[in-house]
Coordinates of N, CA and C and ligand atoms in Angstrom, one line a residue:
Y269 N 0.9 -1.2 0.0 CA 0.0 0.0 0.0 C 0.9 1.3 0.0
D270 N 0.5 2.2 -0.9 CA 1.3 3.5 -1.0 C 0.5 4.6 -0.3
G271 N 1.1 5.5 0.3 CA 0.5 6.6 0.8 C 0.3 6.6 2.3
T272 N 0.1 7.7 2.9 CA -0.1 7.8 4.3 C -1.3 7.0 4.9
I273 N -1.0 6.2 5.9 CA -2.1 5.4 6.5 C -2.6 6.1 7.8
N274 N -3.8 6.2 8.0 CA -4.3 6.9 9.2 C -5.0 5.8 10.1
I275 N -4.7 5.8 11.3 CA -5.2 4.8 12.2 C -5.9 5.5 13.4
P276 N -7.2 5.4 13.6 CA -7.8 5.9 14.8 C -7.6 5.0 16.0
V277 N -7.3 5.6 17.0 CA -6.9 4.9 18.3 C -7.9 5.1 19.4
Y278 N -8.4 3.9 19.9 CA -9.3 3.9 21.1 C -8.5 3.5 22.3
V279 N -8.5 4.3 23.2 CA -7.7 4.1 24.4 C -8.7 3.8 25.6
Y280 N -8.5 2.6 26.1 CA -9.2 2.3 27.4 C -8.2 2.6 28.5
V281 N -8.6 3.3 29.5 CA -7.9 3.5 30.7 C -8.6 2.7 31.9
I282 N -8.0 1.6 32.3 CA -8.7 0.7 33.2 C -7.9 0.8 34.5
Y283 N -8.6 1.3 35.6 CA -7.9 1.7 36.8 C -8.5 1.1 38.1
S284 N -7.6 0.6 38.9 CA -8.1 0.2 40.3 C -7.7 1.1 41.4
N285 N -7.0 2.2 41.0 CA -6.6 3.2 41.9 C -6.4 4.5 41.1
A286 N -6.1 5.6 41.9 CA -6.1 6.9 41.1 C -4.9 7.1 40.3
S287 N -3.7 6.5 40.7 CA -2.5 6.6 39.9 C -2.6 5.9 38.6
Q288 N -3.4 4.8 38.5 CA -3.6 4.1 37.3 C -4.5 4.8 36.3
N289 N -5.3 5.8 36.9 CA -6.2 6.5 36.1 C -5.4 7.7 35.4
I290 N -4.6 7.4 34.5 CA -3.7 8.4 33.9 C -4.4 9.5 33.2
S291 N -3.7 10.7 33.2 CA -4.3 11.9 32.7 C -4.5 11.9 31.1
D292 N -5.3 12.7 30.7 CA -5.4 12.9 29.2 C -4.1 13.4 28.7
A293 N -3.3 14.2 29.4 CA -1.9 14.6 28.9 C -1.1 13.4 28.7
Q294 N -1.1 12.4 29.7 CA -0.2 11.3 29.6 C -0.6 10.4 28.3
V295 N -2.0 10.3 28.1 CA -2.4 9.5 26.9 C -1.9 10.3 25.6
N296 N -2.2 11.6 25.6 CA -1.7 12.4 24.4 C -0.2 12.3 24.2
S297 N 0.5 12.3 25.2 CA 2.1 12.2 25.0 C 2.4 10.9 24.4
Q298 N 1.6 9.9 24.6 CA 2.0 8.6 23.9 C 1.5 8.6 22.4
I299 N 0.4 9.3 22.2 CA 0.0 9.4 20.8 C 1.0 10.2 20.0
S300 N 1.6 11.3 20.7 CA 2.6 12.0 20.0 C 3.9 11.2 19.7
V301 N 4.3 10.3 20.6 CA 5.5 9.5 20.4 C 5.2 8.5 19.2
L302 N 4.0 7.9 19.2 CA 3.7 7.0 18.0 C 3.8 7.8 16.7
N303 N 3.3 9.0 16.7 CA 3.4 9.8 15.4 C 4.8 10.1 15.1
A304 N 5.6 10.4 16.0 CA 7.0 10.7 15.8 C 7.7 9.5 15.3
D305 N 7.6 8.4 16.1 CA 8.3 7.2 15.7 C 8.0 6.5 14.4
F306 N 6.7 6.6 14.0 CA 6.2 6.1 12.8 C 6.4 7.1 11.6
N307 N 7.0 8.3 11.8 CA 7.1 9.3 10.8 C 8.5 9.9 10.9
D308 N 9.5 9.1 11.1 CA 10.8 9.6 11.4 C 11.6 9.6 10.0
T309 N 12.0 10.9 9.7 CA 12.7 11.1 8.5 C 14.2 11.4 8.8
N310 N 14.7 11.5 9.9 CA 16.0 11.9 10.3 C 16.8 10.7 11.0
Y311 N 17.7 10.2 10.3 CA 18.5 9.0 10.9 C 19.9 9.3 11.0
N312 N 20.2 10.6 11.3 CA 21.6 11.0 11.6 C 22.0 10.5 13.0
D313 N 21.0 10.1 13.8 CA 21.3 9.8 15.2 C 21.5 8.2 15.3
V314 N 21.7 7.5 14.2 CA 22.0 6.1 14.3 C 23.3 5.8 13.7
P315 N 24.0 4.6 14.1 CA 25.3 4.4 13.5 C 25.3 4.5 12.0
T316 N 26.4 4.9 11.4 CA 26.5 5.1 10.0 C 26.1 3.9 9.2
E317 N 26.5 2.8 9.7 CA 26.2 1.5 8.9 C 24.7 1.3 8.8
F318 N 23.9 1.9 9.7 CA 22.4 1.6 9.7 C 21.6 2.8 9.1
Q319 N 22.3 4.0 8.8 CA 21.5 5.1 8.4 C 20.7 4.9 7.1
S320 N 21.3 4.2 6.2 CA 20.6 4.0 4.8 C 19.4 3.2 4.9
V321 N 19.3 2.4 5.9 CA 18.1 1.5 6.0 C 17.0 2.1 7.0
G322 N 17.2 3.3 7.6 CA 16.2 3.9 8.5 C 15.0 4.3 7.7
A323 N 13.8 4.1 8.2 CA 12.6 4.2 7.4 C 11.6 5.1 8.1
D324 N 11.0 5.9 7.2 CA 9.7 6.7 7.6 C 8.5 5.8 7.2
I325 N 7.9 5.2 8.2 CA 6.8 4.2 8.0 C 5.6 4.9 7.4
D326 N 5.4 6.2 7.7 CA 4.3 7.0 7.1 C 3.0 6.5 7.6
I327 N 2.9 6.3 8.9 CA 1.5 5.9 9.5 C 1.2 6.9 10.6
N328 N 0.0 7.5 10.5 CA -0.5 8.5 11.6 C -1.5 7.9 12.4
F329 N -1.4 8.3 13.7 CA -2.3 7.8 14.8 C -3.2 9.0 15.3
T330 N -4.4 8.8 15.3 CA -5.3 9.9 15.8 C -6.1 9.4 16.9
L331 N -6.1 10.1 18.1 CA -6.8 9.7 19.2 C -8.3 9.9 19.0
A332 N -9.1 8.8 19.1 CA -10.5 8.9 18.8 C -11.2 9.0 20.2
T333 N -10.8 8.1 21.1 CA -11.6 8.1 22.4 C -10.7 7.7 23.6
I334 N -10.9 8.3 24.7 CA -10.4 7.8 25.9 C -11.5 7.3 26.8
D335 N -11.6 6.1 27.0 CA -12.7 5.4 27.7 C -12.2 4.9 29.1
R336 N -12.5 5.7 30.1 CA -12.1 5.4 31.5 C -13.0 4.4 32.2
Q337 N -12.5 3.3 32.8 CA -13.3 2.4 33.4 C -12.7 2.0 34.8
A338 N -13.4 2.2 35.9 CA -12.9 1.8 37.1 C -13.2 0.2 37.3
N339 N -12.3 -0.5 37.9 CA -12.3 -1.9 38.0 C -11.5 -2.3 39.1
S340 N -12.0 -3.2 40.0 CA -11.3 -3.6 41.2 C -10.1 -4.5 40.9
T341 N -9.9 -5.0 39.7 CA -8.8 -5.9 39.4 C -7.5 -5.1 39.5
T342 N -6.6 -5.6 40.3 CA -5.3 -4.8 40.4 C -4.2 -5.3 39.4
S343 N -4.2 -6.5 39.0 CA -3.3 -7.0 38.0 C -4.0 -7.9 37.0
W344 N -3.8 -7.6 35.7 CA -4.6 -8.3 34.7 C -3.9 -9.4 34.0
G345 N -2.5 -9.6 34.2 CA -1.8 -10.7 33.5 C -1.8 -10.5 32.0
T346 N -1.3 -11.5 31.3 CA -1.1 -11.4 29.8 C -2.0 -12.3 29.1
N347 N -3.1 -12.7 29.7 CA -4.1 -13.8 29.1 C -5.3 -13.2 28.5
N348 N -5.2 -11.8 28.1 CA -6.4 -11.2 27.5 C -7.6 -11.0 28.5
A349 N -7.5 -11.2 29.7 CA -8.6 -11.0 30.6 C -9.2 -9.7 30.5
V350 N -8.3 -8.7 30.4 CA -8.9 -7.2 30.3 C -9.7 -7.0 29.0
K351 N -9.3 -7.8 28.0 CA -10.1 -7.7 26.7 C -11.4 -8.4 26.8
S352 N -11.6 -9.4 27.6 CA -12.9 -10.0 27.8 C -13.9 -9.0 28.5
A353 N -13.3 -8.2 29.4 CA -14.1 -7.3 30.2 C -14.4 -6.1 29.2
Y354 N -13.5 -5.6 28.5 CA -13.6 -4.5 27.6 C -13.2 -4.9 26.2
P355 N -14.0 -5.2 25.3 CA -13.7 -5.7 24.0 C -13.0 -4.6 23.1
A356 N -12.2 -5.2 22.1 CA -11.6 -4.3 21.1 C -12.7 -3.6 20.3
V357 N -12.4 -2.4 19.8 CA -13.3 -1.5 19.1 C -13.0 -1.6 17.6
P358 N -13.9 -2.2 16.7 CA -13.6 -2.4 15.3 C -13.2 -1.1 14.6
G359 N -12.4 -1.2 13.7 CA -12.0 0.0 13.0 C -10.9 0.9 13.6
H360 N -10.4 0.4 14.8 CA -9.5 1.2 15.6 C -8.3 0.3 16.0
L361 N -7.2 1.0 16.3 CA -6.2 0.4 17.1 C -6.7 0.5 18.5
T362 N -7.0 -0.6 19.2 CA -7.4 -0.5 20.6 C -6.2 -0.7 21.5
I363 N -6.1 0.3 22.4 CA -4.9 0.2 23.4 C -5.7 0.1 24.8
W364 N -5.4 -1.0 25.5 CA -5.9 -1.0 26.9 C -4.7 -0.6 27.8
V365 N -4.8 0.5 28.5 CA -3.8 0.9 29.5 C -4.4 0.3 30.8
A366 N -3.7 -0.8 31.2 CA -4.2 -1.5 32.4 C -3.0 -2.2 33.0
N367 N -3.0 -2.3 34.4 CA -1.8 -2.9 35.0 C -1.7 -4.3 34.7
I368 N -0.6 -4.8 34.1 CA -0.4 -6.1 33.8 C 0.1 -6.9 34.9
G369 N 1.1 -6.3 35.7 CA 1.8 -7.0 36.8 C 3.0 -7.8 36.3
G370 N 3.7 -8.2 37.3 CA 4.9 -9.1 37.0 C 6.0 -8.4 36.3
G371 N 6.0 -7.0 36.3 CA 7.1 -6.4 35.6 C 6.9 -6.4 34.1
I372 N 5.8 -6.9 33.6 CA 5.5 -6.9 32.2 C 5.2 -5.5 31.7
L373 N 5.8 -5.0 30.6 CA 5.6 -3.7 30.1 C 4.3 -3.7 29.2
G374 N 4.2 -4.7 28.3 CA 3.1 -4.7 27.4 C 3.0 -6.0 26.7
Y375 N 1.9 -6.2 26.0 CA 1.8 -7.3 25.0 C 0.8 -7.0 24.0
A376 N 1.0 -7.6 22.8 CA 0.2 -7.3 21.6 C -0.3 -8.6 20.9
Q377 N -1.3 -8.3 20.0 CA -1.8 -9.3 19.2 C -1.4 -9.1 17.7
F378 N -0.8 -10.2 17.1 CA -0.4 -10.0 15.7 C -1.6 -9.9 14.8
P379 N -1.4 -9.5 13.6 CA -2.6 -9.4 12.6 C -3.1 -10.8 12.4
G380 N -4.4 -10.8 12.1 CA -5.1 -12.1 11.7 C -5.7 -12.8 12.8
G381 N -5.7 -12.2 14.1 CA -6.3 -12.9 15.1 C -7.7 -12.5 15.4
N382 N -8.3 -12.9 16.5 CA -9.7 -12.7 16.9 C -9.9 -11.1 16.9
A383 N -11.0 -10.6 16.3 CA -11.2 -9.2 16.3 C -11.4 -8.7 17.7
S384 N -12.1 -9.4 18.6 CA -12.4 -8.8 19.9 C -11.2 -8.7 20.8
T385 N -10.1 -9.3 20.5 CA -9.0 -9.2 21.4 C -7.8 -8.5 20.6
D386 N -8.1 -7.9 19.5 CA -7.1 -7.2 18.6 C -6.6 -5.9 19.2
G387 N -5.4 -5.8 19.4 CA -4.9 -4.5 19.9 C -3.7 -4.8 20.8
V388 N -3.3 -3.8 21.7 CA -2.1 -3.8 22.5 C -2.5 -3.4 23.9
V389 N -1.9 -4.1 24.9 CA -2.2 -3.8 26.3 C -0.8 -3.3 26.9
I390 N -0.9 -2.1 27.6 CA 0.3 -1.6 28.2 C 0.1 -1.1 29.6
S391 N 0.9 -1.4 30.5 CA 0.8 -1.0 32.0 C 0.9 0.5 31.9
P392 N 0.1 1.2 32.9 CA 0.1 2.6 32.9 C 1.5 3.3 33.1
Q393 N 2.3 2.6 34.0 CA 3.6 3.3 34.3 C 4.6 3.3 33.2
Y394 N 4.3 2.6 32.1 CA 5.1 2.5 30.8 C 4.4 3.2 29.6
F395 N 3.5 4.0 29.9 CA 2.7 4.5 28.8 C 2.9 6.1 28.8
G396 N 3.3 6.6 27.7 CA 3.4 8.1 27.5 C 4.8 8.5 28.1
T397 N 4.9 9.8 28.2 CA 6.2 10.4 28.6 C 6.1 11.4 29.8
T398 N 4.9 11.4 30.4 CA 4.7 12.4 31.5 C 3.9 11.7 32.5
G399 N 3.4 12.4 33.5 CA 2.6 11.8 34.6 C 3.2 10.7 35.2
T400 N 2.7 9.5 35.2 CA 3.2 8.3 36.0 C 4.2 7.5 35.3
A401 N 4.7 7.9 34.2 CA 5.6 7.2 33.4 C 6.9 7.1 34.1
Q402 N 7.5 5.9 34.1 CA 8.7 5.6 35.0 C 9.9 5.3 34.1
A403 N 11.1 5.9 34.4 CA 12.3 5.6 33.7 C 12.7 4.2 34.1
P404 N 13.4 3.4 33.2 CA 13.9 3.9 31.8 C 12.8 3.6 30.7
F405 N 11.5 3.4 31.1 CA 10.5 3.1 30.1 C 9.5 4.3 30.0
D406 N 10.0 5.4 30.0 CA 9.2 6.7 30.0 C 9.3 7.5 28.8
K407 N 9.7 6.9 27.7 CA 9.8 7.6 26.4 C 8.7 7.1 25.4
G408 N 7.8 6.3 25.9 CA 6.7 5.9 25.0 C 7.1 4.7 24.1
R409 N 8.2 4.1 24.3 CA 8.6 3.1 23.3 C 8.0 1.7 23.5
T410 N 7.4 1.5 24.7 CA 6.7 0.2 24.8 C 5.6 0.2 23.9
A411 N 4.8 1.3 23.7 CA 3.8 1.3 22.7 C 4.3 1.2 21.3
T412 N 5.3 1.9 21.0 CA 5.9 1.8 19.7 C 6.3 0.3 19.4
H413 N 7.0 -0.3 20.3 CA 7.3 -1.7 20.2 C 6.0 -2.7 20.0
E414 N 5.0 -2.4 20.8 CA 3.8 -3.3 20.8 C 3.1 -3.0 19.5
V415 N 3.0 -1.7 19.1 CA 2.3 -1.4 17.8 C 3.1 -2.1 16.6
G416 N 4.4 -2.2 16.8 CA 5.2 -2.9 15.8 C 4.7 -4.3 15.7
H417 N 4.6 -5.0 16.8 CA 4.0 -6.4 16.7 C 2.6 -6.3 16.1
W418 N 1.7 -5.4 16.6 CA 0.3 -5.4 16.0 C 0.4 -5.2 14.5
L419 N 1.5 -4.6 14.0 CA 1.7 -4.4 12.5 C 2.6 -5.5 12.0
N420 N 2.7 -6.6 12.7 CA 3.3 -7.9 12.1 C 4.8 -8.0 12.3
L421 N 5.4 -7.1 13.0 CA 6.9 -7.2 13.3 C 7.1 -8.2 14.4
R422 N 8.3 -9.0 14.1 CA 8.8 -10.0 15.2 C 9.9 -9.2 15.9
H423 N 10.3 -9.8 17.0 CA 11.5 -9.3 17.6 C 12.7 -9.3 16.7
I424 N 13.6 -8.4 16.8 CA 14.7 -8.2 15.9 C 15.6 -9.4 15.8
W425 N 15.7 -10.1 17.0 CA 16.6 -11.4 17.0 C 15.8 -12.6 16.5
G426 N 14.5 -12.5 16.1 CA 13.8 -13.6 15.6 C 13.3 -14.6 16.6
D427 N 13.5 -14.2 18.0 CA 13.1 -15.1 19.1 C 13.8 -16.4 19.0
G428 N 15.1 -16.4 18.5 CA 15.8 -17.7 18.5 C 17.2 -17.4 18.3
R429 N 18.0 -18.4 18.0 CA 19.5 -18.2 17.9 C 19.8 -17.6 16.5
C430 N 21.1 -17.5 16.1 CA 21.5 -16.7 14.9 C 20.7 -16.9 13.7
K431 N 20.4 -18.2 13.4 CA 19.8 -18.5 12.1 C 18.3 -18.3 12.2
Q432 N 17.8 -18.0 13.4 CA 16.3 -17.8 13.4 C 16.0 -16.4 12.9
D433 N 15.1 -16.3 11.9 CA 14.9 -15.1 11.2 C 13.7 -14.2 11.8
D434 N 13.8 -12.9 11.7 CA 12.7 -12.1 11.9 C 11.9 -11.7 10.7
F435 N 12.3 -12.4 9.5 CA 11.7 -12.2 8.3 C 11.8 -10.9 7.7
V436 N 12.9 -10.2 8.1 CA 13.2 -8.9 7.6 C 14.7 -8.9 7.2
A437 N 15.0 -8.6 5.9 CA 16.4 -8.8 5.4 C 17.4 -7.8 5.9
D438 N 16.9 -6.5 6.2 CA 17.9 -5.5 6.6 C 18.2 -5.3 8.0
T439 N 17.5 -6.1 8.9 CA 17.9 -6.2 10.3 C 18.9 -7.2 10.5
P440 N 20.0 -7.0 11.2 CA 21.1 -8.0 11.3 C 20.7 -9.1 12.3
S441 N 21.2 -10.3 12.0 CA 20.8 -11.4 12.8 C 21.4 -11.3 14.1
S442 N 20.7 -11.8 15.1 CA 21.2 -11.8 16.5 C 20.7 -13.0 17.3
D443 N 21.3 -13.4 18.5 CA 20.9 -14.5 19.1 C 20.1 -14.4 20.4
G444 N 19.7 -13.1 20.5 CA 18.9 -12.9 21.7 C 18.7 -11.3 21.9
P445 N 17.8 -10.9 22.9 CA 17.6 -9.5 23.0 C 18.7 -8.9 23.7
N446 N 18.8 -7.5 23.5 CA 19.7 -6.6 24.2 C 18.9 -5.8 25.2
Y447 N 19.6 -5.5 26.3 CA 18.9 -4.8 27.4 C 19.7 -3.5 27.8
G448 N 19.0 -2.6 28.5 CA 19.8 -1.4 28.9 C 20.0 -0.5 27.7
C449 N 21.2 0.1 27.7 CA 21.7 1.0 26.7 C 22.9 0.6 26.2
P450 N 23.1 -0.4 25.3 CA 24.3 -1.0 24.8 C 25.2 -0.1 24.1
S451 N 26.5 -0.2 24.3 CA 27.5 0.6 23.5 C 27.6 0.0 22.1
Y452 N 27.9 0.9 21.2 CA 28.1 0.4 19.8 C 29.6 0.3 19.5
P453 N 30.1 -0.8 18.9 CA 29.2 -1.9 18.4 C 29.0 -3.0 19.4
T454 N 27.9 -3.6 19.4 CA 27.6 -4.8 20.2 C 27.5 -6.0 19.1
V455 N 28.4 -6.9 19.2 CA 28.5 -7.9 18.1 C 27.9 -9.3 18.6
N456 N 27.0 -9.8 17.7 CA 26.5 -11.1 17.9 C 26.3 -11.6 16.6
C457 N 26.4 -13.0 16.5 CA 26.2 -13.7 15.1 C 27.1 -13.1 14.0
R458 N 28.3 -12.6 14.4 CA 29.3 -12.0 13.5 C 28.8 -10.8 12.8
S459 N 27.9 -10.1 13.4 CA 27.6 -8.7 12.8 C 27.2 -7.8 14.0
N460 N 27.2 -6.6 13.7 CA 26.8 -5.6 14.8 C 25.3 -5.6 14.9
D461 N 24.8 -5.8 16.2 CA 23.4 -5.7 16.5 C 22.9 -4.3 16.3
M462 N 21.6 -4.3 15.8 CA 20.9 -3.0 15.7 C 20.1 -2.8 17.0
T463 N 20.9 -2.6 18.1 CA 20.3 -2.4 19.4 C 19.3 -1.3 19.6
M464 N 19.4 -0.3 18.7 CA 18.6 0.8 18.7 C 17.2 0.6 17.9
N465 N 17.0 -0.5 17.5 CA 15.7 -0.9 16.8 C 14.6 -1.0 17.8
Y466 N 13.5 -0.5 17.4 CA 12.3 -0.5 18.4 C 11.9 -2.0 18.7
M467 N 12.3 -2.9 17.9 CA 11.9 -4.3 18.2 C 13.0 -5.1 19.0
D468 N 14.0 -4.4 19.5 CA 14.9 -5.1 20.5 C 14.3 -4.8 21.9
Y469 N 15.0 -5.1 23.0 CA 14.5 -4.9 24.3 C 15.2 -3.8 25.1
T470 N 15.9 -3.0 24.4 CA 16.7 -2.0 25.0 C 15.8 -0.9 25.7
D471 N 16.4 0.0 26.5 CA 15.7 1.1 27.2 C 15.1 2.1 26.2
D472 N 14.0 2.7 26.6 CA 13.3 3.6 25.7 C 14.2 4.6 25.1
A473 N 15.1 5.3 25.8 CA 15.9 6.3 25.4 C 16.9 5.9 24.3
C474 N 17.1 4.6 24.3 CA 18.2 4.0 23.4 C 17.7 3.3 22.2
M475 N 16.4 3.5 21.9 CA 15.9 2.9 20.7 C 15.4 4.1 19.9
N476 N 15.6 4.0 18.6 CA 15.1 5.2 17.7 C 15.0 4.8 16.2
M477 N 14.8 3.5 15.9 CA 14.7 3.2 14.4 C 13.8 2.0 14.1
F478 N 13.1 2.1 13.0 CA 12.6 0.9 12.2 C 13.4 0.9 10.9
T479 N 13.4 -0.2 10.2 CA 14.1 -0.3 8.9 C 13.1 -0.3 7.7
L480 N 13.7 -0.1 6.5 CA 12.9 -0.2 5.3 C 12.3 -1.5 5.1
G481 N 13.0 -2.6 5.6 CA 12.5 -3.9 5.5 C 11.3 -4.1 6.5
Q482 N 11.4 -3.5 7.7 CA 10.3 -3.6 8.6 C 9.1 -2.8 8.0
K483 N 9.4 -1.7 7.4 CA 8.3 -0.8 6.8 C 7.6 -1.7 5.8
D484 N 8.3 -2.4 4.8 CA 7.6 -3.2 3.9 C 6.7 -4.3 4.6
R485 N 7.3 -4.9 5.6 CA 6.5 -5.9 6.3 C 5.2 -5.4 7.0
M486 N 5.4 -4.2 7.6 CA 4.2 -3.6 8.3 C 3.2 -3.2 7.2
R487 N 3.6 -2.5 6.2 CA 2.7 -1.9 5.2 C 2.0 -3.0 4.4
A488 N 2.7 -4.3 4.2 CA 2.0 -5.3 3.5 C 0.7 -5.7 4.0
I489 N 0.5 -5.6 5.3 CA -0.9 -6.0 5.8 C -2.0 -5.0 5.4
F490 N -1.7 -3.9 4.8 CA -2.7 -2.9 4.5 C -3.0 -3.1 3.0
A491 N -2.3 -4.0 2.2 CA -2.6 -4.2 0.8 C -3.9 -5.0 0.7
S492 N -4.4 -5.0 -0.5 CA -5.6 -5.7 -0.8 C -5.4 -7.2 -0.4
G493 N -6.3 -7.7 0.4 CA -6.2 -9.1 1.0 C -5.4 -9.2 2.3
G494 N -4.7 -8.1 2.6 CA -4.0 -8.1 3.9 C -4.9 -8.0 5.1
A495 N -4.3 -8.4 6.2 CA -5.0 -8.5 7.5 C -5.6 -7.2 7.9
R496 N -5.0 -6.1 7.6 CA -5.5 -4.9 8.1 C -6.0 -4.0 6.9
E497 N -6.3 -4.5 5.8 CA -6.7 -3.7 4.6 C -7.9 -2.8 4.9
N498 N -8.7 -3.1 5.8 CA -9.9 -2.3 6.1 C -9.5 -0.9 6.7
F499 N -8.3 -0.7 7.1 CA -7.9 0.7 7.5 C -7.7 1.6 6.4
V500 N -7.5 1.1 5.2 CA -7.3 2.0 4.0 C -8.5 1.9 3.0
Q501 N -8.8 2.9 2.3 CA -9.9 2.8 1.4 C -9.4 2.3 0.0
Ligands
LIG779 N1 8.7 -7.0 26.6 C1 7.7 -6.3 25.8 C2 7.4 -7.2 24.6 O1 8.1 -8.1 24.2 C3 7.9 -4.9 25.5 C4 9.4 -4.4 25.5 C5 9.5 -2.9 25.3 N2 10.7 -2.2 25.4 C6 10.9 -1.0 25.8 N3 12.1 -0.5 25.9 N4 9.9 -0.2 26.2 O2 6.4 -7.0 23.9
ZN780 ZN1 7.9 -7.7 21.9
CA781 CA1 16.8 -10.0 9.9

């Protein structure tokens, strides 16, 4: 699919206490990060060897609704329980801001799954850049990463050893995630890891790119017959 893709976003804020009931400003700060990260045209800030594959994904996110719901559940886990209580909204990227627990930042559903559970879940303290957002996950990159999954991206290391692929040719092979803020170069599988890719596990402040190959993989699902073709006319 060619051209800008516009995605309306439906945000549930599910809270069991006041601090989980994050502000409109915190929600809006996350939408701003999604728009910046999916429309990045400046790759001077990545290592020279990766600059030529940095991509402008050209997807815009528009906040449609903030739906606040009080609920006595304090931790929702990763088994879609929150989605059974509050179903996904068709025609939107549905984001459930709900405390997952267990130190889990977020989780996502890949394209092609059940419509009622389609979307991403993110714990409130890892959502947006203001309010209750907590370092080192306070730059909104958990949502960027989870929306990457929602748009069909795998983890950059392919969730396996060196030969396990992420089905993207221009992301270097690696044998596992990187954490924290790695120095460059970080060498695995005889090449330099792209530790600053949004689909690694590094800290929010240390990730800043998608690649052209990831762009192709994401945008393919909007083509005719693709899993998210209904978002484009
Ligand atoms: N662990 C989560 C996942 O695999 C998200 C990781 C997000 N990383 C970050 N720096 N915010 O989906
Ligand atoms: Zn992930
Ligand atoms: Ca690859």
